[in-house]
PDB file of C-alpha atoms and ligand atoms in Angstrom:
ATOM      1  CA  MET A   1       0.000   0.000   0.000  1.00  0.00           C
ATOM      2  CA  HIS A   2       1.214   3.498  -0.811  1.00  0.00           C
ATOM      3  CA  GLU A   3       2.188   5.189   2.422  1.00  0.00           C
ATOM      4  CA  ALA A   4      -0.064   8.007   3.566  1.00  0.00           C
ATOM      5  CA  ARG A   5       1.416  11.483   3.675  1.00  0.00           C
ATOM      6  CA  VAL A   6       0.720  11.792   7.399  1.00  0.00           C
ATOM      7  CA  PHE A   7       3.526   9.280   8.083  1.00  0.00           C
ATOM      8  CA  HIS A   8       6.107  10.867   5.772  1.00  0.00           C
ATOM      9  CA  GLY A   9       9.466  11.715   7.248  1.00  0.00           C
ATOM     10  CA  LEU A  10       9.271   9.418  10.270  1.00  0.00           C
ATOM     11  CA  GLY A  11      12.621   7.809  11.005  1.00  0.00           C
ATOM     12  CA  ALA A  12      13.222   4.101  11.663  1.00  0.00           C
ATOM     13  CA  VAL A  13      13.099   4.518  15.447  1.00  0.00           C
ATOM     14  CA  GLU A  14       9.861   6.511  15.298  1.00  0.00           C
ATOM     15  CA  ARG A  15       8.313   3.943  12.955  1.00  0.00           C
ATOM     16  CA  ALA A  16       9.178   1.105  15.304  1.00  0.00           C
ATOM     17  CA  ARG A  17       7.661   3.021  18.231  1.00  0.00           C
ATOM     18  CA  LEU A  18       4.548   3.830  16.198  1.00  0.00           C
ATOM     19  CA  ARG A  19       4.093   0.151  15.361  1.00  0.00           C
ATOM     20  CA  GLU A  20       4.514  -0.838  18.989  1.00  0.00           C
ATOM     21  CA  LEU A  21       2.066   1.813  20.236  1.00  0.00           C
ATOM     22  CA  SER A  22      -0.466   0.893  17.532  1.00  0.00           C
ATOM     23  CA  THR A  23      -0.333  -2.768  18.567  1.00  0.00           C
ATOM     24  CA  LEU A  24      -0.967  -1.870  22.212  1.00  0.00           C
ATOM     25  CA  PHE A  25      -3.696   0.545  21.136  1.00  0.00           C
ATOM     26  CA  LEU A  26      -5.452  -2.233  19.195  1.00  0.00           C
ATOM     27  CA  HIS A  27      -5.328  -4.426  22.312  1.00  0.00           C
ATOM     28  CA  ARG A  28      -6.713  -1.794  24.638  1.00  0.00           C
ATOM     29  CA  LYS A  29      -9.440  -0.290  22.471  1.00  0.00           C
ATOM     30  CA  THR A  30     -12.536  -1.819  20.927  1.00  0.00           C
ATOM     31  CA  PHE A  31     -13.712  -1.051  17.417  1.00  0.00           C
ATOM     32  CA  THR A  32     -17.419  -1.160  16.631  1.00  0.00           C
ATOM     33  CA  GLY A  33     -18.765  -0.861  13.127  1.00  0.00           C
ATOM     34  CA  SER A  34     -22.050   0.977  12.745  1.00  0.00           C
ATOM     35  CA  GLN A  35     -24.678   0.801  10.004  1.00  0.00           C
ATOM     36  CA  GLY A  36     -23.391  -2.581   8.893  1.00  0.00           C
ATOM     37  CA  LEU A  37     -19.743  -1.544   8.509  1.00  0.00           C
ATOM     38  CA  ASP A  38     -17.390  -4.449   9.016  1.00  0.00           C
ATOM     39  CA  VAL A  39     -14.282  -3.001  10.692  1.00  0.00           C
ATOM     40  CA  SER A  40     -11.486  -4.790   8.833  1.00  0.00           C
ATOM     41  CA  THR A  41      -7.969  -5.115  10.218  1.00  0.00           C
ATOM     42  CA  GLY A  42      -6.904  -2.552   7.610  1.00  0.00           C
ATOM     43  CA  ILE A  43      -9.382   0.019   8.924  1.00  0.00           C
ATOM     44  CA  ALA A  44      -8.481  -0.627  12.580  1.00  0.00           C
ATOM     45  CA  VAL A  45      -4.747  -0.407  11.880  1.00  0.00           C
ATOM     46  CA  ALA A  46      -5.135   2.807   9.850  1.00  0.00           C
ATOM     47  CA  VAL A  47      -7.082   4.475  12.673  1.00  0.00           C
ATOM     48  CA  ALA A  48      -4.716   3.158  15.369  1.00  0.00           C
ATOM     49  CA  ALA A  49      -1.574   4.327  13.559  1.00  0.00           C
ATOM     50  CA  GLN A  50      -2.902   7.843  13.007  1.00  0.00           C
ATOM     51  CA  ALA A  51      -4.207   8.074  16.577  1.00  0.00           C
ATOM     52  CA  CYS A  52      -0.834   6.934  17.913  1.00  0.00           C
ATOM     53  CA  LEU A  53       1.045   9.489  15.823  1.00  0.00           C
ATOM     54  CA  LEU A  54      -0.279  12.175  18.199  1.00  0.00           C
ATOM     55  CA  ILE A  55       1.027  10.366  21.273  1.00  0.00           C
ATOM     56  CA  LEU A  56       4.225   9.048  19.725  1.00  0.00           C
ATOM     57  CA  ASP A  57       6.270  11.019  22.260  1.00  0.00           C
ATOM     58  CA  LEU A  58       3.637  11.228  24.989  1.00  0.00           C
ATOM     59  CA  GLY A  59       2.691   7.605  25.657  1.00  0.00           C
ATOM     60  CA  LEU A  60      -0.456   5.525  25.380  1.00  0.00           C
ATOM     61  CA  ASP A  61      -1.642   6.636  28.856  1.00  0.00           C
ATOM     62  CA  TYR A  62      -2.821   9.819  27.192  1.00  0.00           C
ATOM     63  CA  TYR A  63      -5.678   7.746  25.778  1.00  0.00           C
ATOM     64  CA  ASP A  64      -6.703   6.212  29.114  1.00  0.00           C
ATOM     65  CA  GLY A  65     -10.229   6.549  30.487  1.00  0.00           C
ATOM     66  CA  TRP A  66     -12.270   5.364  27.507  1.00  0.00           C
ATOM     67  CA  VAL A  67     -12.172   2.351  25.190  1.00  0.00           C
ATOM     68  CA  GLU A  68     -14.539   2.508  22.272  1.00  0.00           C
ATOM     69  CA  ILE A  69     -14.085   3.663  18.699  1.00  0.00           C
ATOM     70  CA  ILE A  70     -17.271   3.589  16.635  1.00  0.00           C
ATOM     71  CA  ILE A  71     -16.913   3.703  12.877  1.00  0.00           C
ATOM     72  CA  TYR A  72     -19.643   4.630  10.444  1.00  0.00           C
ATOM     73  CA  PRO A  73     -19.268   3.879   6.741  1.00  0.00           C
ATOM     74  CA  GLY A  74     -19.889   7.532   5.850  1.00  0.00           C
ATOM     75  CA  PRO A  75     -20.689  10.901   7.433  1.00  0.00           C
ATOM     76  CA  PHE A  76     -23.304  10.453  10.165  1.00  0.00           C
ATOM     77  CA  ARG A  77     -26.147  12.559  11.445  1.00  0.00           C
ATOM     78  CA  VAL A  78     -26.377  13.686  15.057  1.00  0.00           C
ATOM     79  CA  SER A  79     -29.031  15.737  16.763  1.00  0.00           C
ATOM     80  CA  LYS A  80     -28.504  17.516  20.016  1.00  0.00           C
ATOM     81  CA  ASP A  81     -29.722  20.351  22.176  1.00  0.00           C
ATOM     82  CA  VAL A  82     -27.225  23.183  22.364  1.00  0.00           C
ATOM     83  CA  THR A  83     -27.375  25.854  25.085  1.00  0.00           C
ATOM     84  CA  ASP A  84     -26.002  29.247  24.086  1.00  0.00           C
ATOM     85  CA  ALA A  85     -24.504  31.930  26.360  1.00  0.00           C
ATOM     86  CA  THR A  86     -27.925  33.439  27.094  1.00  0.00           C
ATOM     87  CA  GLY A  87     -29.287  30.075  28.236  1.00  0.00           C
ATOM     88  CA  LEU A  88     -31.376  29.579  25.120  1.00  0.00           C
ATOM     89  CA  VAL A  89     -31.580  25.923  24.128  1.00  0.00           C
ATOM     90  CA  SER A  90     -31.855  25.080  20.461  1.00  0.00           C
ATOM     91  CA  HIS A  91     -32.124  21.780  18.700  1.00  0.00           C
ATOM     92  CA  GLN A  92     -29.443  21.181  16.087  1.00  0.00           C
ATOM     93  CA  GLU A  93     -29.082  18.559  13.402  1.00  0.00           C
ATOM     94  CA  GLN A  94     -25.580  18.094  12.055  1.00  0.00           C
ATOM     95  CA  VAL A  95     -23.837  15.789   9.631  1.00  0.00           C
ATOM     96  CA  LEU A  96     -20.398  14.915  10.964  1.00  0.00           C
ATOM     97  CA  GLY A  97     -17.234  13.156   9.859  1.00  0.00           C
ATOM     98  CA  GLY A  98     -16.200  12.581  13.443  1.00  0.00           C
ATOM     99  CA  GLU A  99     -17.057  13.227  17.056  1.00  0.00           C
ATOM    100  CA  SER A 100     -15.385  12.732  20.461  1.00  0.00           C
ATOM    101  CA  TRP A 101     -17.249  12.323  23.711  1.00  0.00           C
ATOM    102  CA  LEU A 102     -15.917  13.269  27.114  1.00  0.00           C
ATOM    103  CA  GLN A 103     -14.877   9.942  28.721  1.00  0.00           C
ATOM    104  CA  GLY A 104     -16.835   8.242  25.939  1.00  0.00           C
ATOM    105  CA  PRO A 105     -16.201   6.935  22.459  1.00  0.00           C
ATOM    106  CA  VAL A 106     -14.491   8.439  19.463  1.00  0.00           C
ATOM    107  CA  ILE A 107     -16.838   8.273  16.474  1.00  0.00           C
ATOM    108  CA  LEU A 108     -15.481   8.397  12.936  1.00  0.00           C
ATOM    109  CA  SER A 109     -16.762   8.244   9.386  1.00  0.00           C
ATOM    110  CA  TRP A 110     -14.535   5.814   7.495  1.00  0.00           C
ATOM    111  CA  ASP A 111     -15.329   7.546   4.228  1.00  0.00           C
ATOM    112  CA  THR A 112     -13.964  10.821   5.637  1.00  0.00           C
ATOM    113  CA  ALA A 113     -10.985   9.122   7.312  1.00  0.00           C
ATOM    114  CA  ALA A 114     -10.062   7.286   4.106  1.00  0.00           C
ATOM    115  CA  SER A 115     -10.106  10.417   1.965  1.00  0.00           C
ATOM    116  CA  ASP A 116      -8.008  12.248   4.558  1.00  0.00           C
ATOM    117  CA  LEU A 117      -5.551   9.367   4.618  1.00  0.00           C
ATOM    118  CA  ALA A 118      -5.292   9.703   0.836  1.00  0.00           C
ATOM    119  CA  GLY A 119      -4.521  13.406   1.344  1.00  0.00           C
ATOM    120  CA  LEU A 120      -7.576  14.601  -0.579  1.00  0.00           C
ATOM    121  CA  ARG A 121      -8.147  17.531   1.775  1.00  0.00           C
ATOM    122  CA  PRO A 122      -4.726  19.109   2.474  1.00  0.00           C
ATOM    123  CA  GLY A 123      -4.287  20.028   6.126  1.00  0.00           C
ATOM    124  CA  GLN A 124      -7.308  17.996   7.157  1.00  0.00           C
ATOM    125  CA  ASN A 125      -7.426  14.703   8.988  1.00  0.00           C
ATOM    126  CA  VAL A 126     -10.508  13.625  10.917  1.00  0.00           C
ATOM    127  CA  VAL A 127      -8.652  11.001  12.981  1.00  0.00           C
ATOM    128  CA  VAL A 128      -6.048  13.517  14.164  1.00  0.00           C
ATOM    129  CA  HIS A 129      -8.873  16.000  14.826  1.00  0.00           C
ATOM    130  CA  GLU A 130     -10.945  13.700  17.035  1.00  0.00           C
ATOM    131  CA  PHE A 131      -7.977  12.338  18.964  1.00  0.00           C
ATOM    132  CA  ALA A 132      -6.713  15.889  19.563  1.00  0.00           C
ATOM    133  CA  HIS A 133     -10.087  16.518  21.244  1.00  0.00           C
ATOM    134  CA  LYS A 134      -9.425  13.441  23.393  1.00  0.00           C
ATOM    135  CA  LEU A 135      -6.123  14.954  24.558  1.00  0.00           C
ATOM    136  CA  ASP A 136      -7.849  18.298  25.182  1.00  0.00           C
ATOM    137  CA  MET A 137     -10.493  16.512  27.304  1.00  0.00           C
ATOM    138  CA  LEU A 138      -7.892  14.915  29.600  1.00  0.00           C
ATOM    139  CA  ASN A 139      -8.322  17.868  31.949  1.00  0.00           C
ATOM    140  CA  GLY A 140     -12.091  18.341  31.657  1.00  0.00           C
ATOM    141  CA  SER A 141     -14.303  19.437  28.801  1.00  0.00           C
ATOM    142  CA  ALA A 142     -12.658  20.476  25.550  1.00  0.00           C
ATOM    143  CA  ASN A 143     -11.505  24.092  25.815  1.00  0.00           C
ATOM    144  CA  GLY A 144      -8.432  24.172  23.582  1.00  0.00           C
ATOM    145  CA  MET A 145      -5.936  23.503  26.364  1.00  0.00           C
ATOM    146  CA  PRO A 146      -4.772  19.949  27.023  1.00  0.00           C
ATOM    147  CA  PRO A 147      -2.734  19.288  30.189  1.00  0.00           C
ATOM    148  CA  LEU A 148       0.558  21.081  29.498  1.00  0.00           C
ATOM    149  CA  HIS A 149       3.916  19.594  30.491  1.00  0.00           C
ATOM    150  CA  SER A 150       5.604  21.083  33.542  1.00  0.00           C
ATOM    151  CA  SER A 151       8.324  22.493  31.289  1.00  0.00           C
ATOM    152  CA  MET A 152       5.740  24.526  29.369  1.00  0.00           C
ATOM    153  CA  ILE A 153       4.539  27.998  30.264  1.00  0.00           C
ATOM    154  CA  ARG A 154       0.776  28.258  30.451  1.00  0.00           C
ATOM    155  CA  GLN A 155       0.778  31.965  29.625  1.00  0.00           C
ATOM    156  CA  HIS A 156       2.757  31.354  26.413  1.00  0.00           C
ATOM    157  CA  TRP A 157       0.227  28.765  25.320  1.00  0.00           C
ATOM    158  CA  THR A 158      -2.758  30.996  26.083  1.00  0.00           C
ATOM    159  CA  GLN A 159      -1.163  33.990  24.390  1.00  0.00           C
ATOM    160  CA  ALA A 160      -0.267  32.060  21.227  1.00  0.00           C
ATOM    161  CA  PHE A 161      -3.699  30.493  20.849  1.00  0.00           C
ATOM    162  CA  THR A 162      -5.723  33.578  21.814  1.00  0.00           C
ATOM    163  CA  ASP A 163      -3.775  35.779  19.387  1.00  0.00           C
ATOM    164  CA  ALA A 164      -4.149  33.260  16.571  1.00  0.00           C
ATOM    165  CA  PHE A 165      -7.864  32.779  17.256  1.00  0.00           C
ATOM    166  CA  ASP A 166      -8.406  36.573  17.193  1.00  0.00           C
ATOM    167  CA  GLN A 167      -6.309  36.907  14.066  1.00  0.00           C
ATOM    168  CA  LEU A 168      -8.352  34.213  12.327  1.00  0.00           C
ATOM    169  CA  HIS A 169     -11.583  36.007  13.233  1.00  0.00           C
ATOM    170  CA  GLN A 170     -10.110  39.283  11.978  1.00  0.00           C
ATOM    171  CA  ARG A 171      -9.138  37.716   8.666  1.00  0.00           C
ATOM    172  CA  LEU A 172     -12.653  36.361   8.266  1.00  0.00           C
ATOM    173  CA  ALA A 173     -14.251  39.691   9.168  1.00  0.00           C
ATOM    174  CA  GLN A 174     -12.086  41.400   6.548  1.00  0.00           C
ATOM    175  CA  HIS A 175     -12.830  38.681   3.985  1.00  0.00           C
ATOM    176  CA  HIS A 176      -9.177  37.698   3.826  1.00  0.00           C
ATOM    177  CA  HIS A 177      -8.046  34.158   3.225  1.00  0.00           C
ATOM    178  CA  PRO A 178      -8.207  32.444   6.641  1.00  0.00           C
ATOM    179  CA  GLY A 179      -4.933  30.535   6.053  1.00  0.00           C
ATOM    180  CA  ILE A 180      -6.310  27.381   7.660  1.00  0.00           C
ATOM    181  CA  ASN A 181      -9.679  25.612   7.655  1.00  0.00           C
ATOM    182  CA  VAL A 182     -12.283  28.161   8.832  1.00  0.00           C
ATOM    183  CA  TYR A 183     -13.799  25.523  11.104  1.00  0.00           C
ATOM    184  CA  ALA A 184     -11.012  26.506  13.531  1.00  0.00           C
ATOM    185  CA  ALA A 185     -12.889  29.770  14.144  1.00  0.00           C
ATOM    186  CA  THR A 186     -15.802  27.859  15.764  1.00  0.00           C
ATOM    187  CA  SER A 187     -14.270  27.743  19.254  1.00  0.00           C
ATOM    188  CA  PRO A 188     -10.891  27.492  21.020  1.00  0.00           C
ATOM    189  CA  ALA A 189     -11.430  23.706  21.228  1.00  0.00           C
ATOM    190  CA  GLU A 190     -11.909  23.451  17.469  1.00  0.00           C
ATOM    191  CA  PHE A 191      -8.943  25.753  16.899  1.00  0.00           C
ATOM    192  CA  PHE A 192      -6.741  23.354  18.846  1.00  0.00           C
ATOM    193  CA  ALA A 193      -8.107  20.299  16.979  1.00  0.00           C
ATOM    194  CA  VAL A 194      -7.798  21.940  13.546  1.00  0.00           C
ATOM    195  CA  SER A 195      -4.299  23.282  14.234  1.00  0.00           C
ATOM    196  CA  SER A 196      -3.309  19.764  15.339  1.00  0.00           C
ATOM    197  CA  GLU A 197      -4.527  18.461  11.958  1.00  0.00           C
ATOM    198  CA  TYR A 198      -2.262  20.945  10.161  1.00  0.00           C
ATOM    199  CA  PHE A 199       0.576  20.243  12.580  1.00  0.00           C
ATOM    200  CA  PHE A 200       0.666  16.595  11.510  1.00  0.00           C
ATOM    201  CA  THR A 201      -0.466  16.786   7.882  1.00  0.00           C
ATOM    202  CA  ALA A 202       0.609  20.236   6.594  1.00  0.00           C
ATOM    203  CA  PRO A 203       3.077  21.501   9.200  1.00  0.00           C
ATOM    204  CA  ALA A 204       4.677  24.127   6.952  1.00  0.00           C
ATOM    205  CA  THR A 205       1.279  25.789   6.457  1.00  0.00           C
ATOM    206  CA  LEU A 206       0.611  26.057  10.195  1.00  0.00           C
ATOM    207  CA  GLN A 207       4.160  27.210  10.861  1.00  0.00           C
ATOM    208  CA  HIS A 208       3.717  29.933   8.259  1.00  0.00           C
ATOM    209  CA  GLN A 209       0.204  31.040   9.296  1.00  0.00           C
ATOM    210  CA  PHE A 210       0.483  30.808  13.073  1.00  0.00           C
ATOM    211  CA  PRO A 211       4.156  30.314  14.065  1.00  0.00           C
ATOM    212  CA  ALA A 212       3.583  30.773  17.802  1.00  0.00           C
ATOM    213  CA  VAL A 213       0.865  28.104  17.781  1.00  0.00           C
ATOM    214  CA  TYR A 214       3.156  25.777  15.848  1.00  0.00           C
ATOM    215  CA  GLU A 215       5.867  26.324  18.466  1.00  0.00           C
ATOM    216  CA  GLN A 216       3.511  25.505  21.355  1.00  0.00           C
ATOM    217  CA  LEU A 217       2.381  22.333  19.585  1.00  0.00           C
ATOM    218  CA  VAL A 218       6.033  21.275  19.152  1.00  0.00           C
ATOM    219  CA  LEU A 219       6.396  21.607  22.931  1.00  0.00           C
ATOM    220  CA  PHE A 220       3.147  19.781  23.657  1.00  0.00           C
ATOM    221  CA  TYR A 221       3.447  16.899  21.172  1.00  0.00           C
ATOM    222  CA  ARG A 222       7.250  16.784  21.586  1.00  0.00           C
ATOM    223  CA  GLN A 223       7.574  16.435  17.817  1.00  0.00           C
ATOM    224  CA  ASP A 224       8.575  18.769  14.997  1.00  0.00           C
ATOM    225  CA  PRO A 225       6.811  17.531  11.832  1.00  0.00           C
ATOM    226  CA  ALA A 226       7.919  20.557   9.755  1.00  0.00           C
ATOM    227  CA  ARG A 227      11.542  19.644  10.376  1.00  0.00           C
ATOM    228  CA  ARG A 228      11.069  16.010   9.500  1.00  0.00           C
ATOM    229  CA  SER A 229       9.199  16.794   6.271  1.00  0.00           C
ATOM    230  CA  ALA A 230      11.853  19.382   5.318  1.00  0.00           C
ATOM    231  CA  ALA A 231      14.525  16.717   5.830  1.00  0.00           C
ATOM    232  CA  GLN A 232      12.907  14.538   3.133  1.00  0.00           C
TER     233      GLN A 232
HETATM  234 ZN1   ZN B   1     -13.998  19.107  16.539  1.00  0.00          ZN
END
């Protein structure tokens, strides 16, 4: 099989570690196919390897506290009640390519995951996106800040992400090109998940658009994908 772009530039040691983590991941997690999807070994391995890329230098413990991955054949419909800042509750119907629940399952559309694996949407990867939410939710509900390492400075993180989030909104207000997927403008949590997608699949773009965010993600993930793809 042609290797997916998301794994480009990994060295022999990193590849061996990724294989080892993926194997453990497959042991610890359960895969459930929905709507008649038969989760083949190929599908499970593809999801596991991408999920483990995020924690390559963090460890599998970062995915503790939940076990299930549910896979739909294609984008799936969810309906939920959303409460806004004024307390108004509205009912929303959405079609999603992925979803992560606090202490619950990760839900993915295989159709979306497969096209991302093939690199059909540059900078986008639904598996990376949903597992980034899982990391964010390690310290409570998703708010765009996963538990930082003790060597990191919380204020630097907040500054980098707040500035970038504001800048993205400014670009949109002025009808400028957003630089990254506009979905990042939805909330700080989505900004973190979307910037993680770019970090792993189009690192040079993120580094160019939001260098301070890129730098914080290097510190958090303990990886530098831009450097490894430049070394190709
Ligand atoms: Zn999201």
